[in-house]
PDB file of C-alpha atoms in Angstrom:
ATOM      1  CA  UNK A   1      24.729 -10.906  -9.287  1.00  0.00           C
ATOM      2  CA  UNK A   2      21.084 -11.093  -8.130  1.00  0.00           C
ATOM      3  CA  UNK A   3      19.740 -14.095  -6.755  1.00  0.00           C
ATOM      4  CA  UNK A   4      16.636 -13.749  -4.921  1.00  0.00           C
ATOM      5  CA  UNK A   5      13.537 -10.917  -5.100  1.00  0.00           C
ATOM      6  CA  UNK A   6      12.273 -10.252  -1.906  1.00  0.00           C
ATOM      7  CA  UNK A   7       8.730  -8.924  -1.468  1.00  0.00           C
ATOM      8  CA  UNK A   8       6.709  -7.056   1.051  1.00  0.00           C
ATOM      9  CA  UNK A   9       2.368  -8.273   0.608  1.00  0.00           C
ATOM     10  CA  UNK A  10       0.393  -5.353   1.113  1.00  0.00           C
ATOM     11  CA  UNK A  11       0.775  -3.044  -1.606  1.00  0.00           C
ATOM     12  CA  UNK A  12       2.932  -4.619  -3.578  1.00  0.00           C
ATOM     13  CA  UNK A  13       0.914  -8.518  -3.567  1.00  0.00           C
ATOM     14  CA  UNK A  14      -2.466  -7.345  -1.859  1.00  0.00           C
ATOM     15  CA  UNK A  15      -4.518  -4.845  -1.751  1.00  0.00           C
ATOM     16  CA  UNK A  16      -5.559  -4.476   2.255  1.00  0.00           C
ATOM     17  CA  UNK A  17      -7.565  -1.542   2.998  1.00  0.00           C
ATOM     18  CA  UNK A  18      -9.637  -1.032   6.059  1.00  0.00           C
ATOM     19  CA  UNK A  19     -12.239   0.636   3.898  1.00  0.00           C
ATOM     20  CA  UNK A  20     -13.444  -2.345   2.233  1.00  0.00           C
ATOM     21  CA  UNK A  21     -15.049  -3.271   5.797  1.00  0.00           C
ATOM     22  CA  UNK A  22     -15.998  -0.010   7.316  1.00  0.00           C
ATOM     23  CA  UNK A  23     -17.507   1.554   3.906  1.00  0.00           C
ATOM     24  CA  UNK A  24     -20.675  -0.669   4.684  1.00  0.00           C
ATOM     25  CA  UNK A  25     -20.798  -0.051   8.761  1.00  0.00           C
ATOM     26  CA  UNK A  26     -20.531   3.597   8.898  1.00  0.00           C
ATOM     27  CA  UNK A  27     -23.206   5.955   7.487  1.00  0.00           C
ATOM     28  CA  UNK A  28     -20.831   9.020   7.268  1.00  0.00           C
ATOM     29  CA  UNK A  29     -17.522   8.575   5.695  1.00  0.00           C
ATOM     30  CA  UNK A  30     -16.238  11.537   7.489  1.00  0.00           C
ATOM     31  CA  UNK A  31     -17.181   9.783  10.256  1.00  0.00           C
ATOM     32  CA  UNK A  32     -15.264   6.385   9.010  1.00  0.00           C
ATOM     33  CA  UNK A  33     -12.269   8.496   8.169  1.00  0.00           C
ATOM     34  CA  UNK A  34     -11.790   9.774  11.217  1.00  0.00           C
ATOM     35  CA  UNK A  35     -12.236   6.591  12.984  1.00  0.00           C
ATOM     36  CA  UNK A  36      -9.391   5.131  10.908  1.00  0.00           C
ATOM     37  CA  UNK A  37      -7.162   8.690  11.618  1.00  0.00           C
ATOM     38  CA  UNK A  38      -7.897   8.791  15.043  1.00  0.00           C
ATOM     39  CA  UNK A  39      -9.120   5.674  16.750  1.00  0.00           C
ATOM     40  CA  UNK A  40      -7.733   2.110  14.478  1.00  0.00           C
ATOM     41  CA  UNK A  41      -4.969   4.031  13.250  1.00  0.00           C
ATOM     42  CA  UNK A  42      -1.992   2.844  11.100  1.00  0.00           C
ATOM     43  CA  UNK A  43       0.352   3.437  14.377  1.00  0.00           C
ATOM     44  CA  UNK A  44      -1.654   1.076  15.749  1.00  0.00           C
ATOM     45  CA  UNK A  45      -2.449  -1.335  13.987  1.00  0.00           C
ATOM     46  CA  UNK A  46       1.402  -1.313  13.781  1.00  0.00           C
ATOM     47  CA  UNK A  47       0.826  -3.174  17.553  1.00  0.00           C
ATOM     48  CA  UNK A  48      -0.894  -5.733  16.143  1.00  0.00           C
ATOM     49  CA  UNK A  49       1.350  -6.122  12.956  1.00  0.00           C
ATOM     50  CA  UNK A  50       4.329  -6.188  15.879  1.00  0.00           C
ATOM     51  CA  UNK A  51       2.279  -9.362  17.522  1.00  0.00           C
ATOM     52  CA  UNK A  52       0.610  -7.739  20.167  1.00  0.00           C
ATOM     53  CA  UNK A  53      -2.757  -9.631  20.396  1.00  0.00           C
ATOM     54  CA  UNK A  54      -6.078  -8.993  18.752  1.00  0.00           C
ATOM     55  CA  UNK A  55      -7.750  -9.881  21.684  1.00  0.00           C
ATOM     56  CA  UNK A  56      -5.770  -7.561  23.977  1.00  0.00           C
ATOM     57  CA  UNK A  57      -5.380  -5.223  21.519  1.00  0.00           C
ATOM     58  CA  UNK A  58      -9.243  -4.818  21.504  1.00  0.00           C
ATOM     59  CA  UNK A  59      -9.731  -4.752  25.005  1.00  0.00           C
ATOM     60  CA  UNK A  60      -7.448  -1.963  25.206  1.00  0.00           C
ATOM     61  CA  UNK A  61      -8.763   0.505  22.752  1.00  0.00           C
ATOM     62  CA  UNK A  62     -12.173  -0.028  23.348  1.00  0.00           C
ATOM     63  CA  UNK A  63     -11.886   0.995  26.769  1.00  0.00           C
ATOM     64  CA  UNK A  64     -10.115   4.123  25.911  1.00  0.00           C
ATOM     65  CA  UNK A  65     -12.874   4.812  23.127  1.00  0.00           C
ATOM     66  CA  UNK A  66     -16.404   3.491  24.303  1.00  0.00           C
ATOM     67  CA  UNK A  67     -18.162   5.242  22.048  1.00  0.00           C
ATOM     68  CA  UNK A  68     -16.775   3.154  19.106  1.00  0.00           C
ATOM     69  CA  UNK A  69     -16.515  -0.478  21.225  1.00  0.00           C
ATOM     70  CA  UNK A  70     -18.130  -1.869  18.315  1.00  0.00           C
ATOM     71  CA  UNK A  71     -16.418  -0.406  15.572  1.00  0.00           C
ATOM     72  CA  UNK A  72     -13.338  -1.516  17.427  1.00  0.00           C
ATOM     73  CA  UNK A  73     -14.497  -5.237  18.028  1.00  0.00           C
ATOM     74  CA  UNK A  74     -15.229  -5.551  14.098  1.00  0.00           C
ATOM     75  CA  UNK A  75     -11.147  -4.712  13.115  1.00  0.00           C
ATOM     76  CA  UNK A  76     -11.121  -8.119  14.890  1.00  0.00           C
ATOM     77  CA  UNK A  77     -13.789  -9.970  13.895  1.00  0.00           C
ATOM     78  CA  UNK A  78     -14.430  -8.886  10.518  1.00  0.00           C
ATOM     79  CA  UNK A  79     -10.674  -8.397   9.468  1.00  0.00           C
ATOM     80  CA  UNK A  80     -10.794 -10.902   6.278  1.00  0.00           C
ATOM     81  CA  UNK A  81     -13.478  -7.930   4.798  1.00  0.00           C
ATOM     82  CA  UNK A  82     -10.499  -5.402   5.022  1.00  0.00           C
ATOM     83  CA  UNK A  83      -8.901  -8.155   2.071  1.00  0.00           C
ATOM     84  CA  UNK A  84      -9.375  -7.019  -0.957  1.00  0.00           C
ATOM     85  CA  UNK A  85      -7.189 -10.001  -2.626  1.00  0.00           C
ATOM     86  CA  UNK A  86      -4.502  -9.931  -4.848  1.00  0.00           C
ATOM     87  CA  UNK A  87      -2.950  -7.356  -6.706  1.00  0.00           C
ATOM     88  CA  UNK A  88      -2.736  -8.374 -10.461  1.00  0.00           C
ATOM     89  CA  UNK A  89       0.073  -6.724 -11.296  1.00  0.00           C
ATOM     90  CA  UNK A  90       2.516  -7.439  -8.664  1.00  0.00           C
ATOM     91  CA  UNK A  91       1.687 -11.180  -8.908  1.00  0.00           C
ATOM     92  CA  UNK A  92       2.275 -11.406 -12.412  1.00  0.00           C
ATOM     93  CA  UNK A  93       5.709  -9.766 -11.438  1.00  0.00           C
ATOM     94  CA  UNK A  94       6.451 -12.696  -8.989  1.00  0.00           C
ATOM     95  CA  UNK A  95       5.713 -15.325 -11.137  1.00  0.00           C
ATOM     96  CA  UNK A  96       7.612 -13.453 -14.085  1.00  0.00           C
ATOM     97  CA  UNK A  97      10.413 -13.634 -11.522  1.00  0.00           C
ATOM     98  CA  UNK A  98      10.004 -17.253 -10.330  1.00  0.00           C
ATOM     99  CA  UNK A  99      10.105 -18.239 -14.283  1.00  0.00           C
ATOM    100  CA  UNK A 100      13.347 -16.337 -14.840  1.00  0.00           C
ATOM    101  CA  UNK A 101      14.828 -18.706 -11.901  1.00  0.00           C
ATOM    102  CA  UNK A 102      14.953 -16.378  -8.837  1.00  0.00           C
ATOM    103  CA  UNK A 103      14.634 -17.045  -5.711  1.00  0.00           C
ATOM    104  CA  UNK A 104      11.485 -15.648  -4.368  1.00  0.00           C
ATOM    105  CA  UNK A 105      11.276 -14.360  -0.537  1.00  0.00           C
ATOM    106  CA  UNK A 106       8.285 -12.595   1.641  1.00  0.00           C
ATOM    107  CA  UNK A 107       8.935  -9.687   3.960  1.00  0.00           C
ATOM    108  CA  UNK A 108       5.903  -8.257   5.699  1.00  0.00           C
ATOM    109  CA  UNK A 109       4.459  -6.238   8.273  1.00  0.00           C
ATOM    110  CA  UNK A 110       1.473  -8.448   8.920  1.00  0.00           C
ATOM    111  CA  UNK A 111      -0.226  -9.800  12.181  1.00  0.00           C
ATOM    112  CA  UNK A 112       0.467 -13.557  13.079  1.00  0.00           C
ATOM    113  CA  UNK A 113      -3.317 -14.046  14.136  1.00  0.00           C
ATOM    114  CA  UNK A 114      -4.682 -12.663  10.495  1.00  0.00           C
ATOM    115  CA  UNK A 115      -1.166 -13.950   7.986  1.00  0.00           C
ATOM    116  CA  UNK A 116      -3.337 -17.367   7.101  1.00  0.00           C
ATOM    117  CA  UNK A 117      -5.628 -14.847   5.353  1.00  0.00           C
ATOM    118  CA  UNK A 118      -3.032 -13.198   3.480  1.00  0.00           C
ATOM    119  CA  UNK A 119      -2.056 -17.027   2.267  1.00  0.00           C
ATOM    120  CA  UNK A 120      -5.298 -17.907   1.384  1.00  0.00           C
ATOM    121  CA  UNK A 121      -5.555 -15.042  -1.004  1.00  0.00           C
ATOM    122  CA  UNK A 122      -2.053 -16.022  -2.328  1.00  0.00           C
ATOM    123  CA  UNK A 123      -3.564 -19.568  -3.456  1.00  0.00           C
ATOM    124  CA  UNK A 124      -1.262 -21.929  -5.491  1.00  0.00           C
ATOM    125  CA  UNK A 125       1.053 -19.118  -5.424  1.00  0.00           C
ATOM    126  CA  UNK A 126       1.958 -19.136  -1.768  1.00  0.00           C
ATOM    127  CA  UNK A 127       4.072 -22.156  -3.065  1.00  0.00           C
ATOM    128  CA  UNK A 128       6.519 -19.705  -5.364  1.00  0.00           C
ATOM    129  CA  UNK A 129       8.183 -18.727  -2.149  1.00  0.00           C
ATOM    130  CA  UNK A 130      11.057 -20.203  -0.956  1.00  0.00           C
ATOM    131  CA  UNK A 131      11.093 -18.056   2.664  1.00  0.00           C
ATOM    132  CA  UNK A 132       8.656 -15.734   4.289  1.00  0.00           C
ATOM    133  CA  UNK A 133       9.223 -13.855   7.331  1.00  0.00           C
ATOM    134  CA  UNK A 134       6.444 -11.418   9.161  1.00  0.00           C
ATOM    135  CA  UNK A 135       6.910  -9.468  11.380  1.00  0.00           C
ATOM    136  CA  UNK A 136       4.249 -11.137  13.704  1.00  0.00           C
ATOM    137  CA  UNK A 137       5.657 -14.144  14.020  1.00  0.00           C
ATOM    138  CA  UNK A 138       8.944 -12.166  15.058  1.00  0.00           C
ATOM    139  CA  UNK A 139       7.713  -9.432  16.772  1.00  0.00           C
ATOM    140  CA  UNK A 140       9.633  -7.157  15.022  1.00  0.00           C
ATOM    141  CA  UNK A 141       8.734  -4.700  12.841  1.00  0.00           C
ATOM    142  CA  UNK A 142      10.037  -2.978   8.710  1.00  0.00           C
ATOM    143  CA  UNK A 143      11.655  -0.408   8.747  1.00  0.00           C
ATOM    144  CA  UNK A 144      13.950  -1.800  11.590  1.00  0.00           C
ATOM    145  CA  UNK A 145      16.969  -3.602  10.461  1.00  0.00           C
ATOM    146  CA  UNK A 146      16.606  -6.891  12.895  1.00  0.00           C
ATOM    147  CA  UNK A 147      13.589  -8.188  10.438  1.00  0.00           C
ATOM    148  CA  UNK A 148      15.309  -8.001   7.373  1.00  0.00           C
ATOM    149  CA  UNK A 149      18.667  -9.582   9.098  1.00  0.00           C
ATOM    150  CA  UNK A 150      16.295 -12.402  10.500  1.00  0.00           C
ATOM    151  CA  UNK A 151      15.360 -12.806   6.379  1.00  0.00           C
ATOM    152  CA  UNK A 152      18.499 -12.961   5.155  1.00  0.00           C
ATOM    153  CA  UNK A 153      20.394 -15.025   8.160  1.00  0.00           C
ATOM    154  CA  UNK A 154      17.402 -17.455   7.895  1.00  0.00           C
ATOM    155  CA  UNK A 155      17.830 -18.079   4.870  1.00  0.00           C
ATOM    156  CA  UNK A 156      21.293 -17.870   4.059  1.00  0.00           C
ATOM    157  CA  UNK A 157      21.020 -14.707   1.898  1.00  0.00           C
ATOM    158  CA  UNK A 158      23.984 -12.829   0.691  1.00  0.00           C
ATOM    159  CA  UNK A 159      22.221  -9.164   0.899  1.00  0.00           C
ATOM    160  CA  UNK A 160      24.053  -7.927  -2.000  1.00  0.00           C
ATOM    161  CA  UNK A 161      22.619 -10.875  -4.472  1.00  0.00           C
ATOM    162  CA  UNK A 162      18.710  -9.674  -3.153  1.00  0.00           C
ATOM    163  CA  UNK A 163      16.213  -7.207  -4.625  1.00  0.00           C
ATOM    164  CA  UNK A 164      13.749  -5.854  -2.079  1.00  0.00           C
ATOM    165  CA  UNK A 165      10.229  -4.637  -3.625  1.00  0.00           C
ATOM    166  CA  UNK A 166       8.003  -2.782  -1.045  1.00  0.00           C
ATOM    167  CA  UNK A 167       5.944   0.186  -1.364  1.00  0.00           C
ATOM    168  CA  UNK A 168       7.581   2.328   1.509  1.00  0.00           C
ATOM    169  CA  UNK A 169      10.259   4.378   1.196  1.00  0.00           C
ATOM    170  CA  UNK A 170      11.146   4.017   4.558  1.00  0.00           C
ATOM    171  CA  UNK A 171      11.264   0.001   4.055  1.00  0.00           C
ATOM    172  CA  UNK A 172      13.228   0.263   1.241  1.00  0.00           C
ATOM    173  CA  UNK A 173      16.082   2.740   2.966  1.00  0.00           C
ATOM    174  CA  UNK A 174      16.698   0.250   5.814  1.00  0.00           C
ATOM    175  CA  UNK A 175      17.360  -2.866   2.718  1.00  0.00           C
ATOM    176  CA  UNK A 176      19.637  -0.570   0.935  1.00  0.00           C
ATOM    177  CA  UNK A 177      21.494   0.686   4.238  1.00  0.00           C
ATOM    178  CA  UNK A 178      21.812  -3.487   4.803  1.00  0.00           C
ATOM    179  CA  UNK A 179      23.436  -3.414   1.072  1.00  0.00           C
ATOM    180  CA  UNK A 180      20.292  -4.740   0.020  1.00  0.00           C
ATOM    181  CA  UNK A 181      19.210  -3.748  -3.736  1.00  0.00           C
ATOM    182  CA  UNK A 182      15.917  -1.228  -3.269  1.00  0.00           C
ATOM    183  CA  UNK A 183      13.246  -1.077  -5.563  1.00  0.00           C
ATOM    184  CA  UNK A 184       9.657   1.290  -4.555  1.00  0.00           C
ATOM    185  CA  UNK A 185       7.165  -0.526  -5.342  1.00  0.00           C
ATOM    186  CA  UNK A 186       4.889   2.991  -6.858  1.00  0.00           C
ATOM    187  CA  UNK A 187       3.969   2.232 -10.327  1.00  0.00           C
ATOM    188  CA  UNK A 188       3.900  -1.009 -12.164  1.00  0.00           C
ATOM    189  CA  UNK A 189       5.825  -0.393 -15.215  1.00  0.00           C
ATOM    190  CA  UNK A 190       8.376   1.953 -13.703  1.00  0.00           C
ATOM    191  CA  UNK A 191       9.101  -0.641 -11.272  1.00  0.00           C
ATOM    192  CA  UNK A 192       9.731  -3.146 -13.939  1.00  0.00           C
ATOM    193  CA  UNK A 193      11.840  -1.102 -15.957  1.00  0.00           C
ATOM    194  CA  UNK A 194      14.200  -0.314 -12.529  1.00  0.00           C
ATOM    195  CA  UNK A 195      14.026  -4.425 -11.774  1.00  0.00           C
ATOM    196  CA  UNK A 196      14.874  -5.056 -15.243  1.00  0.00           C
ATOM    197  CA  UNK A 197      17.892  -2.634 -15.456  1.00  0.00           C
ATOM    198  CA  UNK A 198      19.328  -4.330 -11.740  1.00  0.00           C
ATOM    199  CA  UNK A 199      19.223  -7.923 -13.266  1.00  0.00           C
ATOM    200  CA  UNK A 200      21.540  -6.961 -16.423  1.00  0.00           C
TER     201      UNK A 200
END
């Protein structure tokens, strides 16, 4: 029997997208896109999602890429612009789920230095959760296992009475390898109807 929903933030509860900040600093968006490909890519960002820090992190990669030492300071200092707030649909989903009487968890890749952010966007509904773990705070990183052990050991979760909702496949093979129930988080309605059919 199902228990608790477990969801990862971006993607699923907000919309993050570098973009949103570099759109407005770069003139050429072949040039932006290639700075995101190339120089602040998702690999490593990963770093900073694993709690290496933003500081350091900075230091690093603008040494390596001078040319861009500002672009590179701004994934620091302007980081809230990359927020793009909540996602309507998957929040109506948690608070659908929170009225049905499930326990609601959070399981993220996020940075500790930037996570207040995320819960400022979450609002009142930050206090629907019963646990949150990120991976910045543990330095340790979706898809390995050891996060979503911490989750469930944490919080005294029986893995095969939890739903995990994330929008990575590769995240969602590591909860169902833990005998966690997987759900890819790809298109609102199909995702209900595949929630609705585990709870039965």
């Amino acid at each position: 029997m199902i228990k608790n929903i477990i969801f990862d933030f971006g993607g699923v509860l907000l919309d993050w997208n570098p973009r949103y900040l570099y759109k407005d600093y770069f003139r050429d968006g072949r040039e932006m896109e290639h700075f995101l490909a190339d120089v602040c890519t998702p690999e490593r960002n990963s770093e900073l999602d694993c709690g290496f820090p933003f500081a350091e992190w900075v230091r690093k990669y603008r040494k390596m890429y001078p040319e861009y030492s500002e672009a590179i300071a701004l994934y620091h200092t302007g980081w809230p612009k990359m927020l793009g707030g909540l996602l309507p649909d998957g929040a109506a989903l948690l608070r659908d789920m929170k009225s049905a009487g499930y326990a609601i968890y959070g399981l993220t890749n996020w940075s500790a230095e930037t996570i207040c952010y995320a819960y400022e966007a979450f609002g009142d509904m930050k206090l629907l959760f019963d646990g949150i773990v990120v991976s910045g705070e543990e330095k340790t990183l979706k898809p390995g296992p050891e996060i979503y052990r911490i989750l469930l050991d944490r919080y005294g979760l029986k893995a095969d009475e939890c739903v995990f909702l994330d929008d990575s496949r590769k995240n969602i093979k590591t909860a169902v390898a833990l005998g966690i129930k997987g759900v890819l988080y790809d298109n609102a309605l199909r995702v209900k109807e595949e929630l609705s059919a585990l709870l039965k």
